[in-house]
Amino acid sequence: MKRNLQIKELFLKNFDKPVTELKFKNLYELIVCVMLSAQCTDKRVNLITPNLFKAYPDIKSLANANLSSLKSYIQSCSFFNNKAQNLIKMAKAVYENFNGEIPLNEKDLKSLAGVGQKTAHVVLIEWCGANFMAVDTHVFRVSHRLNLSKAKTPEATEEDLTRIFKDNLNYLHQAMVLFGRYTCKAKKPLCKECFLSHLCTSKDKEI
């Protein structure tokens, strides 16, 4: 569809090879950041992780972490109790099942505690530049406002976007995240500044 192609081209033009706003130095830090970012802002995660990574600089130290101590580092993050448990379980599984090396394929990543499809895809997108789409709250909202998907779940929305866009999915994912975060916001979207306004028929549109 011509309109969908225009949307794709405008995303790629307005966001030149965008990357995540999460701050990380290696694959271990990336997977921890992405796990923490579920239903939490990247800004909040970036405030938490410097001290967290000082205390637990690698998979081994995280696998051996004391649960209550770990919680104290991430308690300002949403769902920190669950996340602390999953982080330790994830690290133990990496250490025991993958010789301490975080796997870089979807199936093995999803076998880790706290790593669903979205988290696995974001890790592969950011670390490998994999041609995957990942659907968070921003991507879900943007894709529905732009009538790219009517799906009820993030997984089904991801299928729609993958079918429509086909390639450059890694960049399109991150472009849609940033677009949803700063322009097509949940409340008071900045429609007057939007480069897709002429292609948008959303009921949320503010003129």
CSV table of N, CA, C and O in Angstrom, one decimal, residues 78-185:
chain,number,residue,atom,x,y,z
A,78,SER,N,9.7,0.3,38.5
A,78,SER,CA,8.4,-0.4,38.6
A,78,SER,C,8.6,-1.9,38.6
A,78,SER,O,9.5,-2.5,38.0
A,79,PHE,N,7.8,-2.6,39.4
A,79,PHE,CA,7.8,-4.0,39.6
A,79,PHE,C,9.2,-4.6,40.0
A,79,PHE,O,9.6,-5.6,39.5
A,80,PHE,N,9.9,-3.8,40.9
A,80,PHE,CA,11.3,-4.2,41.2
A,80,PHE,C,11.4,-5.5,41.9
A,80,PHE,O,12.4,-6.2,41.7
A,81,ASN,N,10.4,-6.0,42.6
A,81,ASN,CA,10.4,-7.3,43.3
A,81,ASN,C,10.6,-8.4,42.3
A,81,ASN,O,11.5,-9.2,42.3
A,82,ASN,N,9.7,-8.4,41.3
A,82,ASN,CA,9.7,-9.4,40.2
A,82,ASN,C,11.0,-9.3,39.4
A,82,ASN,O,11.6,-10.3,39.0
A,83,LYS,N,11.3,-8.1,39.1
A,83,LYS,CA,12.5,-7.9,38.2
A,83,LYS,C,13.8,-8.4,38.9
A,83,LYS,O,14.7,-9.0,38.3
A,84,ALA,N,13.9,-8.1,40.2
A,84,ALA,CA,15.1,-8.6,40.9
A,84,ALA,C,15.2,-10.1,40.9
A,84,ALA,O,16.3,-10.7,40.6
A,85,GLN,N,14.1,-10.8,41.1
A,85,GLN,CA,14.1,-12.2,41.1
A,85,GLN,C,14.4,-12.7,39.7
A,85,GLN,O,15.2,-13.7,39.5
A,86,ASN,N,13.8,-12.1,38.7
A,86,ASN,CA,14.1,-12.5,37.3
A,86,ASN,C,15.6,-12.3,36.8
A,86,ASN,O,16.1,-13.1,36.1
A,87,LEU,N,16.1,-11.2,37.3
A,87,LEU,CA,17.5,-10.8,37.0
A,87,LEU,C,18.5,-11.9,37.5
A,87,LEU,O,19.4,-12.4,36.8
A,88,ILE,N,18.2,-12.3,38.7
A,88,ILE,CA,19.1,-13.4,39.3
A,88,ILE,C,18.9,-14.7,38.6
A,88,ILE,O,19.9,-15.4,38.2
A,89,LYS,N,17.6,-15.1,38.3
A,89,LYS,CA,17.3,-16.3,37.6
A,89,LYS,C,17.9,-16.3,36.2
A,89,LYS,O,18.5,-17.3,35.7
A,90,MET,N,17.8,-15.1,35.5
A,90,MET,CA,18.4,-15.0,34.2
A,90,MET,C,19.9,-15.2,34.2
A,90,MET,O,20.4,-16.0,33.4
A,91,ALA,N,20.6,-14.5,35.1
A,91,ALA,CA,22.0,-14.6,35.2
A,91,ALA,C,22.5,-16.1,35.6
A,91,ALA,O,23.4,-16.6,35.0
A,92,LYS,N,21.7,-16.7,36.4
A,92,LYS,CA,22.1,-18.1,36.8
A,92,LYS,C,21.9,-19.0,35.6
A,92,LYS,O,22.8,-19.9,35.3
A,93,ALA,N,20.8,-18.8,34.8
A,93,ALA,CA,20.6,-19.7,33.6
A,93,ALA,C,21.7,-19.4,32.6
A,93,ALA,O,22.2,-20.4,31.9
A,94,VAL,N,22.1,-18.2,32.4
A,94,VAL,CA,23.2,-17.9,31.4
A,94,VAL,C,24.5,-18.5,31.9
A,94,VAL,O,25.2,-19.1,31.1
A,95,TYR,N,24.7,-18.5,33.2
A,95,TYR,CA,26.0,-19.1,33.7
A,95,TYR,C,25.9,-20.6,33.6
A,95,TYR,O,26.9,-21.2,33.2
A,96,GLU,N,24.8,-21.2,33.9
A,96,GLU,CA,24.7,-22.7,34.0
A,96,GLU,C,24.4,-23.3,32.6
A,96,GLU,O,25.0,-24.4,32.3
A,97,ASN,N,23.6,-22.7,31.8
A,97,ASN,CA,23.2,-23.3,30.5
A,97,ASN,C,24.0,-22.8,29.3
A,97,ASN,O,24.0,-23.5,28.3
A,98,PHE,N,24.6,-21.6,29.4
A,98,PHE,CA,25.2,-21.0,28.2
A,98,PHE,C,26.7,-20.6,28.5
A,98,PHE,O,27.2,-19.7,27.9
A,99,ASN,N,27.3,-21.3,29.5
A,99,ASN,CA,28.7,-21.1,29.9
A,99,ASN,C,29.0,-19.6,30.1
A,99,ASN,O,30.1,-19.1,29.8
A,100,GLY,N,28.0,-18.9,30.7
A,100,GLY,CA,28.3,-17.5,31.1
A,100,GLY,C,28.2,-16.5,29.9
A,100,GLY,O,28.3,-15.3,30.1
A,101,GLU,N,27.8,-17.0,28.7
A,101,GLU,CA,27.7,-16.2,27.5
A,101,GLU,C,26.2,-16.0,27.2
A,101,GLU,O,25.5,-16.9,27.0
A,102,ILE,N,25.8,-14.7,27.2
A,102,ILE,CA,24.4,-14.4,26.8
A,102,ILE,C,24.1,-14.9,25.4
A,102,ILE,O,24.8,-14.4,24.5
A,103,PRO,N,23.1,-15.7,25.2
A,103,PRO,CA,22.9,-16.2,23.8
A,103,PRO,C,22.3,-15.1,22.9
A,103,PRO,O,21.6,-14.2,23.4
A,104,LEU,N,22.6,-15.3,21.6
A,104,LEU,CA,22.1,-14.2,20.7
A,104,LEU,C,21.2,-14.8,19.6
A,104,LEU,O,21.4,-14.6,18.4
A,105,ASN,N,20.3,-15.6,20.1
A,105,ASN,CA,19.2,-16.1,19.2
A,105,ASN,C,17.9,-16.0,20.0
A,105,ASN,O,17.9,-16.1,21.2
A,106,GLU,N,16.8,-15.8,19.3
A,106,GLU,CA,15.5,-15.6,19.9
A,106,GLU,C,15.1,-16.7,20.9
A,106,GLU,O,14.7,-16.5,22.0
A,107,LYS,N,15.2,-17.9,20.4
A,107,LYS,CA,14.7,-19.1,21.2
A,107,LYS,C,15.5,-19.2,22.5
A,107,LYS,O,14.8,-19.3,23.6
A,108,ASP,N,16.8,-19.1,22.5
A,108,ASP,CA,17.6,-19.2,23.8
A,108,ASP,C,17.3,-18.0,24.7
A,108,ASP,O,17.2,-18.1,25.9
A,109,LEU,N,17.2,-16.8,24.1
A,109,LEU,CA,17.0,-15.6,24.9
A,109,LEU,C,15.6,-15.8,25.6
A,109,LEU,O,15.5,-15.5,26.8
A,110,LYS,N,14.6,-16.2,24.9
A,110,LYS,CA,13.3,-16.4,25.5
A,110,LYS,C,13.2,-17.5,26.5
A,110,LYS,O,12.2,-17.6,27.3
A,111,SER,N,14.2,-18.3,26.6
A,111,SER,CA,14.3,-19.4,27.6
A,111,SER,C,14.7,-18.8,29.0
A,111,SER,O,14.6,-19.5,30.0
A,112,LEU,N,15.2,-17.6,29.0
A,112,LEU,CA,15.7,-16.9,30.2
A,112,LEU,C,14.5,-16.3,31.0
A,112,LEU,O,13.6,-15.7,30.4
A,113,ALA,N,14.6,-16.3,32.3
A,113,ALA,CA,13.6,-15.7,33.1
A,113,ALA,C,13.5,-14.2,32.8
A,113,ALA,O,14.5,-13.5,32.7
A,114,GLY,N,12.2,-13.8,32.7
A,114,GLY,CA,12.0,-12.3,32.5
A,114,GLY,C,12.3,-11.8,31.1
A,114,GLY,O,12.2,-10.6,30.9
A,115,VAL,N,12.6,-12.7,30.2
A,115,VAL,CA,12.9,-12.3,28.8
A,115,VAL,C,11.7,-12.9,27.9
A,115,VAL,O,11.7,-14.1,27.6
A,116,GLY,N,10.8,-12.0,27.6
A,116,GLY,CA,9.8,-12.4,26.6
A,116,GLY,C,10.2,-12.0,25.2
A,116,GLY,O,11.4,-11.6,25.0
A,117,GLN,N,9.3,-12.0,24.3
A,117,GLN,CA,9.6,-11.8,22.9
A,117,GLN,C,10.1,-10.3,22.7
A,117,GLN,O,11.1,-10.1,22.0
A,118,LYS,N,9.4,-9.4,23.3
A,118,LYS,CA,9.8,-8.0,23.1
A,118,LYS,C,11.3,-7.7,23.6
A,118,LYS,O,12.1,-7.2,22.9
A,119,THR,N,11.6,-8.2,24.8
A,119,THR,CA,12.9,-8.1,25.4
A,119,THR,C,14.0,-8.7,24.5
A,119,THR,O,15.0,-8.2,24.2
A,120,ALA,N,13.7,-10.0,24.1
A,120,ALA,CA,14.6,-10.7,23.2
A,120,ALA,C,14.8,-9.9,21.9
A,120,ALA,O,16.0,-9.8,21.5
A,121,HIS,N,13.8,-9.4,21.3
A,121,HIS,CA,13.9,-8.7,20.1
A,121,HIS,C,14.7,-7.4,20.2
A,121,HIS,O,15.5,-7.0,19.4
A,122,VAL,N,14.4,-6.7,21.3
A,122,VAL,CA,15.2,-5.4,21.6
A,122,VAL,C,16.7,-5.7,21.7
A,122,VAL,O,17.5,-5.0,21.2
A,123,VAL,N,17.0,-6.7,22.5
A,123,VAL,CA,18.4,-7.1,22.6
A,123,VAL,C,19.1,-7.4,21.3
A,123,VAL,O,20.2,-6.9,20.9
A,124,LEU,N,18.4,-8.2,20.4
A,124,LEU,CA,18.9,-8.5,19.1
A,124,LEU,C,18.9,-7.3,18.2
A,124,LEU,O,19.9,-7.2,17.4
A,125,ILE,N,18.0,-6.5,18.3
A,125,ILE,CA,18.0,-5.2,17.5
A,125,ILE,C,19.2,-4.4,17.8
A,125,ILE,O,19.9,-3.9,17.0
A,126,GLU,N,19.3,-4.1,19.1
A,126,GLU,CA,20.4,-3.2,19.6
A,126,GLU,C,21.8,-3.7,19.5
A,126,GLU,O,22.7,-3.0,19.2
A,127,TRP,N,21.9,-5.0,19.7
A,127,TRP,CA,23.3,-5.6,19.7
A,127,TRP,C,23.7,-6.1,18.4
A,127,TRP,O,24.9,-6.0,18.0
A,128,CYS,N,22.7,-6.7,17.6
A,128,CYS,CA,23.1,-7.3,16.3
A,128,CYS,C,22.5,-6.6,15.1
A,128,CYS,O,22.9,-7.0,14.0
A,129,GLY,N,21.7,-5.6,15.3
A,129,GLY,CA,21.1,-4.9,14.2
A,129,GLY,C,20.1,-5.9,13.5
A,129,GLY,O,19.9,-5.8,12.3
A,130,ALA,N,19.5,-6.8,14.3
A,130,ALA,CA,18.7,-7.8,13.7
A,130,ALA,C,17.4,-7.2,13.1
A,130,ALA,O,16.9,-6.2,13.6
A,131,ASN,N,16.9,-7.8,12.0
A,131,ASN,CA,15.7,-7.3,11.3
A,131,ASN,C,14.5,-7.8,12.0
A,131,ASN,O,13.7,-8.6,11.6
A,132,PHE,N,14.3,-7.2,13.3
A,132,PHE,CA,13.1,-7.6,14.1
A,132,PHE,C,12.3,-6.3,14.4
A,132,PHE,O,12.9,-5.2,14.5
A,133,MET,N,11.1,-6.5,14.7
A,133,MET,CA,10.2,-5.4,15.2
A,133,MET,C,10.0,-5.8,16.7
A,133,MET,O,9.8,-7.0,17.0
A,134,ALA,N,9.9,-4.8,17.6
A,134,ALA,CA,9.5,-5.1,19.0
A,134,ALA,C,8.5,-4.0,19.3
A,134,ALA,O,8.6,-2.9,18.9
A,135,VAL,N,7.4,-4.5,20.0
A,135,VAL,CA,6.3,-3.6,20.2
A,135,VAL,C,6.2,-3.3,21.7
A,135,VAL,O,5.8,-4.1,22.5
A,136,ASP,N,6.5,-2.0,22.1
A,136,ASP,CA,6.3,-1.5,23.4
A,136,ASP,C,5.0,-0.7,23.4
A,136,ASP,O,4.3,-0.6,22.4
A,137,THR,N,4.8,0.0,24.5
A,137,THR,CA,3.6,0.9,24.5
A,137,THR,C,3.6,2.0,23.5
A,137,THR,O,2.5,2.3,22.9
A,138,HIS,N,4.8,2.5,23.2
A,138,HIS,CA,4.9,3.6,22.2
A,138,HIS,C,4.6,3.1,20.8
A,138,HIS,O,3.8,3.7,20.0
A,139,VAL,N,5.2,2.0,20.4
A,139,VAL,CA,5.0,1.4,19.1
A,139,VAL,C,3.6,0.9,18.9
A,139,VAL,O,3.0,1.1,17.9
A,140,PHE,N,3.0,0.4,20.0
A,140,PHE,CA,1.6,-0.1,19.9
A,140,PHE,C,0.7,1.1,19.6
A,140,PHE,O,-0.2,1.1,18.7
A,141,ARG,N,0.9,2.2,20.4
A,141,ARG,CA,0.0,3.4,20.2
A,141,ARG,C,0.2,4.0,18.8
A,141,ARG,O,-0.8,4.3,18.1
A,142,VAL,N,1.4,4.2,18.4
A,142,VAL,CA,1.7,4.8,17.1
A,142,VAL,C,1.2,4.0,16.0
A,142,VAL,O,0.5,4.5,15.0
A,143,SER,N,1.4,2.7,16.0
A,143,SER,CA,0.9,1.8,14.9
A,143,SER,C,-0.6,1.8,14.8
A,143,SER,O,-1.2,1.7,13.7
A,144,HIS,N,-1.3,1.9,15.9
A,144,HIS,CA,-2.7,2.0,15.9
A,144,HIS,C,-3.3,3.3,15.5
A,144,HIS,O,-4.2,3.4,14.7
A,145,ARG,N,-2.6,4.4,15.9
A,145,ARG,CA,-3.0,5.7,15.5
A,145,ARG,C,-2.8,5.9,14.0
A,145,ARG,O,-3.6,6.6,13.3
A,146,LEU,N,-1.8,5.3,13.5
A,146,LEU,CA,-1.5,5.4,12.0
A,146,LEU,C,-2.2,4.4,11.2
A,146,LEU,O,-2.0,4.3,10.0
A,147,ASN,N,-3.1,3.6,11.9
A,147,ASN,CA,-3.9,2.6,11.2
A,147,ASN,C,-3.0,1.5,10.5
A,147,ASN,O,-3.4,1.0,9.4
A,148,LEU,N,-1.8,1.3,11.1
A,148,LEU,CA,-1.0,0.2,10.5
A,148,LEU,C,-1.4,-1.1,11.1
A,148,LEU,O,-1.0,-2.2,10.5
A,149,SER,N,-2.1,-1.1,12.2
A,149,SER,CA,-2.5,-2.4,12.8
A,149,SER,C,-3.8,-2.1,13.6
A,149,SER,O,-4.0,-1.0,14.2
A,150,LYS,N,-4.7,-3.1,13.7
A,150,LYS,CA,-5.8,-3.0,14.5
A,150,LYS,C,-5.8,-4.2,15.6
A,150,LYS,O,-6.7,-4.4,16.3
A,151,ALA,N,-4.6,-4.8,15.6
A,151,ALA,CA,-4.5,-6.0,16.5
A,151,ALA,C,-4.6,-5.6,18.0
A,151,ALA,O,-4.3,-4.5,18.4
A,152,LYS,N,-5.1,-6.5,18.8
A,152,LYS,CA,-5.3,-6.3,20.2
A,152,LYS,C,-4.1,-6.5,21.1
A,152,LYS,O,-4.1,-6.1,22.2
A,153,THR,N,-3.1,-7.3,20.6
A,153,THR,CA,-2.0,-7.6,21.4
A,153,THR,C,-0.7,-7.1,20.8
A,153,THR,O,-0.6,-6.9,19.6
A,154,PRO,N,0.4,-6.9,21.6
A,154,PRO,CA,1.7,-6.4,21.0
A,154,PRO,C,2.2,-7.4,20.0
A,154,PRO,O,2.8,-7.1,19.0
A,155,GLU,N,2.0,-8.8,20.3
A,155,GLU,CA,2.6,-9.8,19.4
A,155,GLU,C,1.9,-9.7,18.1
A,155,GLU,O,2.6,-9.8,17.0
A,156,ALA,N,0.6,-9.6,18.0
A,156,ALA,CA,-0.1,-9.5,16.8
A,156,ALA,C,0.2,-8.2,16.0
A,156,ALA,O,0.3,-8.2,14.8
A,157,THR,N,0.4,-7.1,16.8
A,157,THR,CA,0.8,-5.9,16.2
A,157,THR,C,2.1,-6.0,15.5
A,157,THR,O,2.4,-5.5,14.4
A,158,GLU,N,3.0,-6.7,16.2
A,158,GLU,CA,4.4,-6.9,15.7
A,158,GLU,C,4.3,-7.7,14.4
A,158,GLU,O,5.0,-7.3,13.4
A,159,GLU,N,3.4,-8.7,14.3
A,159,GLU,CA,3.2,-9.4,13.0
A,159,GLU,C,2.8,-8.5,11.9
A,159,GLU,O,3.3,-8.6,10.8
A,160,ASP,N,1.8,-7.6,12.2
A,160,ASP,CA,1.3,-6.7,11.2
A,160,ASP,C,2.4,-5.8,10.7
A,160,ASP,O,2.6,-5.6,9.5
A,161,LEU,N,3.2,-5.2,11.6
A,161,LEU,CA,4.3,-4.3,11.2
A,161,LEU,C,5.4,-5.0,10.5
A,161,LEU,O,5.9,-4.4,9.5
A,162,THR,N,5.7,-6.2,10.9
A,162,THR,CA,6.7,-7.0,10.1
A,162,THR,C,6.3,-7.3,8.7
A,162,THR,O,7.1,-7.2,7.8
A,163,ARG,N,5.0,-7.6,8.6
A,163,ARG,CA,4.5,-7.9,7.2
A,163,ARG,C,4.4,-6.6,6.3
A,163,ARG,O,4.8,-6.7,5.2
A,164,ILE,N,4.1,-5.5,7.0
A,164,ILE,CA,3.9,-4.2,6.2
A,164,ILE,C,5.3,-3.7,5.8
A,164,ILE,O,5.5,-3.3,4.6
A,165,PHE,N,6.2,-3.7,6.8
A,165,PHE,CA,7.5,-3.0,6.5
A,165,PHE,C,8.6,-3.9,6.0
A,165,PHE,O,9.5,-3.4,5.3
A,166,LYS,N,8.6,-5.1,6.3
A,166,LYS,CA,9.5,-6.2,5.8
A,166,LYS,C,11.0,-6.0,6.2
A,166,LYS,O,11.6,-6.9,6.7
A,167,ASP,N,11.6,-4.8,5.9
A,167,ASP,CA,13.0,-4.6,6.2
A,167,ASP,C,13.3,-3.3,6.9
A,167,ASP,O,12.3,-2.6,7.2
A,168,ASN,N,14.5,-3.1,7.4
A,168,ASN,CA,14.9,-2.0,8.2
A,168,ASN,C,14.0,-1.9,9.5
A,168,ASN,O,13.8,-0.9,10.1
A,169,LEU,N,13.6,-3.1,9.9
A,169,LEU,CA,12.7,-3.2,11.1
A,169,LEU,C,13.4,-2.7,12.4
A,169,LEU,O,12.8,-2.1,13.2
A,170,ASN,N,14.7,-2.9,12.5
A,170,ASN,CA,15.4,-2.5,13.7
A,170,ASN,C,15.4,-1.0,13.8
A,170,ASN,O,15.1,-0.4,14.9
A,171,TYR,N,15.6,-0.3,12.7
A,171,TYR,CA,15.5,1.2,12.7
A,171,TYR,C,14.1,1.7,12.9
A,171,TYR,O,13.9,2.7,13.6
A,172,LEU,N,13.2,1.0,12.2
A,172,LEU,CA,11.8,1.4,12.3
A,172,LEU,C,11.2,1.3,13.7
A,172,LEU,O,10.5,2.1,14.2
A,173,HIS,N,11.6,0.2,14.4
A,173,HIS,CA,11.2,0.0,15.8
A,173,HIS,C,11.7,1.2,16.6
A,173,HIS,O,10.9,1.8,17.3
A,174,GLN,N,13.0,1.5,16.5
A,174,GLN,CA,13.5,2.6,17.4
A,174,GLN,C,12.9,3.9,17.0
A,174,GLN,O,12.6,4.8,17.8
A,175,ALA,N,12.7,4.1,15.7
A,175,ALA,CA,12.1,5.4,15.2
A,175,ALA,C,10.7,5.5,15.8
A,175,ALA,O,10.3,6.6,16.3
A,176,MET,N,9.9,4.4,15.8
A,176,MET,CA,8.6,4.5,16.4
A,176,MET,C,8.5,4.7,17.9
A,176,MET,O,7.7,5.4,18.4
A,177,VAL,N,9.5,4.1,18.6
A,177,VAL,CA,9.7,4.3,20.0
A,177,VAL,C,9.9,5.8,20.3
A,177,VAL,O,9.2,6.5,21.1
A,178,LEU,N,10.9,6.4,19.6
A,178,LEU,CA,11.2,7.8,19.9
A,178,LEU,C,10.1,8.8,19.4
A,178,LEU,O,9.8,9.8,20.1
A,179,PHE,N,9.5,8.4,18.3
A,179,PHE,CA,8.3,9.2,17.8
A,179,PHE,C,7.2,9.2,18.8
A,179,PHE,O,6.6,10.2,19.1
A,180,GLY,N,6.9,8.0,19.3
A,180,GLY,CA,5.8,7.9,20.3
A,180,GLY,C,6.2,8.6,21.6
A,180,GLY,O,5.3,9.1,22.3
A,181,ARG,N,7.4,8.6,22.0
A,181,ARG,CA,7.9,9.1,23.2
A,181,ARG,C,7.8,10.7,23.2
A,181,ARG,O,7.5,11.3,24.2
A,182,TYR,N,8.2,11.3,22.1
A,182,TYR,CA,8.4,12.7,22.0
A,182,TYR,C,7.4,13.5,21.2
A,182,TYR,O,7.2,14.7,21.3
A,183,THR,N,6.8,12.8,20.2
A,183,THR,CA,5.8,13.5,19.3
A,183,THR,C,4.4,13.0,19.4
A,183,THR,O,3.5,13.7,19.8
A,184,CYS,N,4.3,11.7,19.1
A,184,CYS,CA,2.9,11.1,19.2
A,184,CYS,C,2.6,10.6,20.6
A,184,CYS,O,2.4,9.4,20.8
A,185,LYS,N,2.7,11.5,21.5
A,185,LYS,CA,2.6,11.1,23.0
A,185,LYS,C,1.2,10.7,23.3
A,185,LYS,O,0.2,11.0,22.6
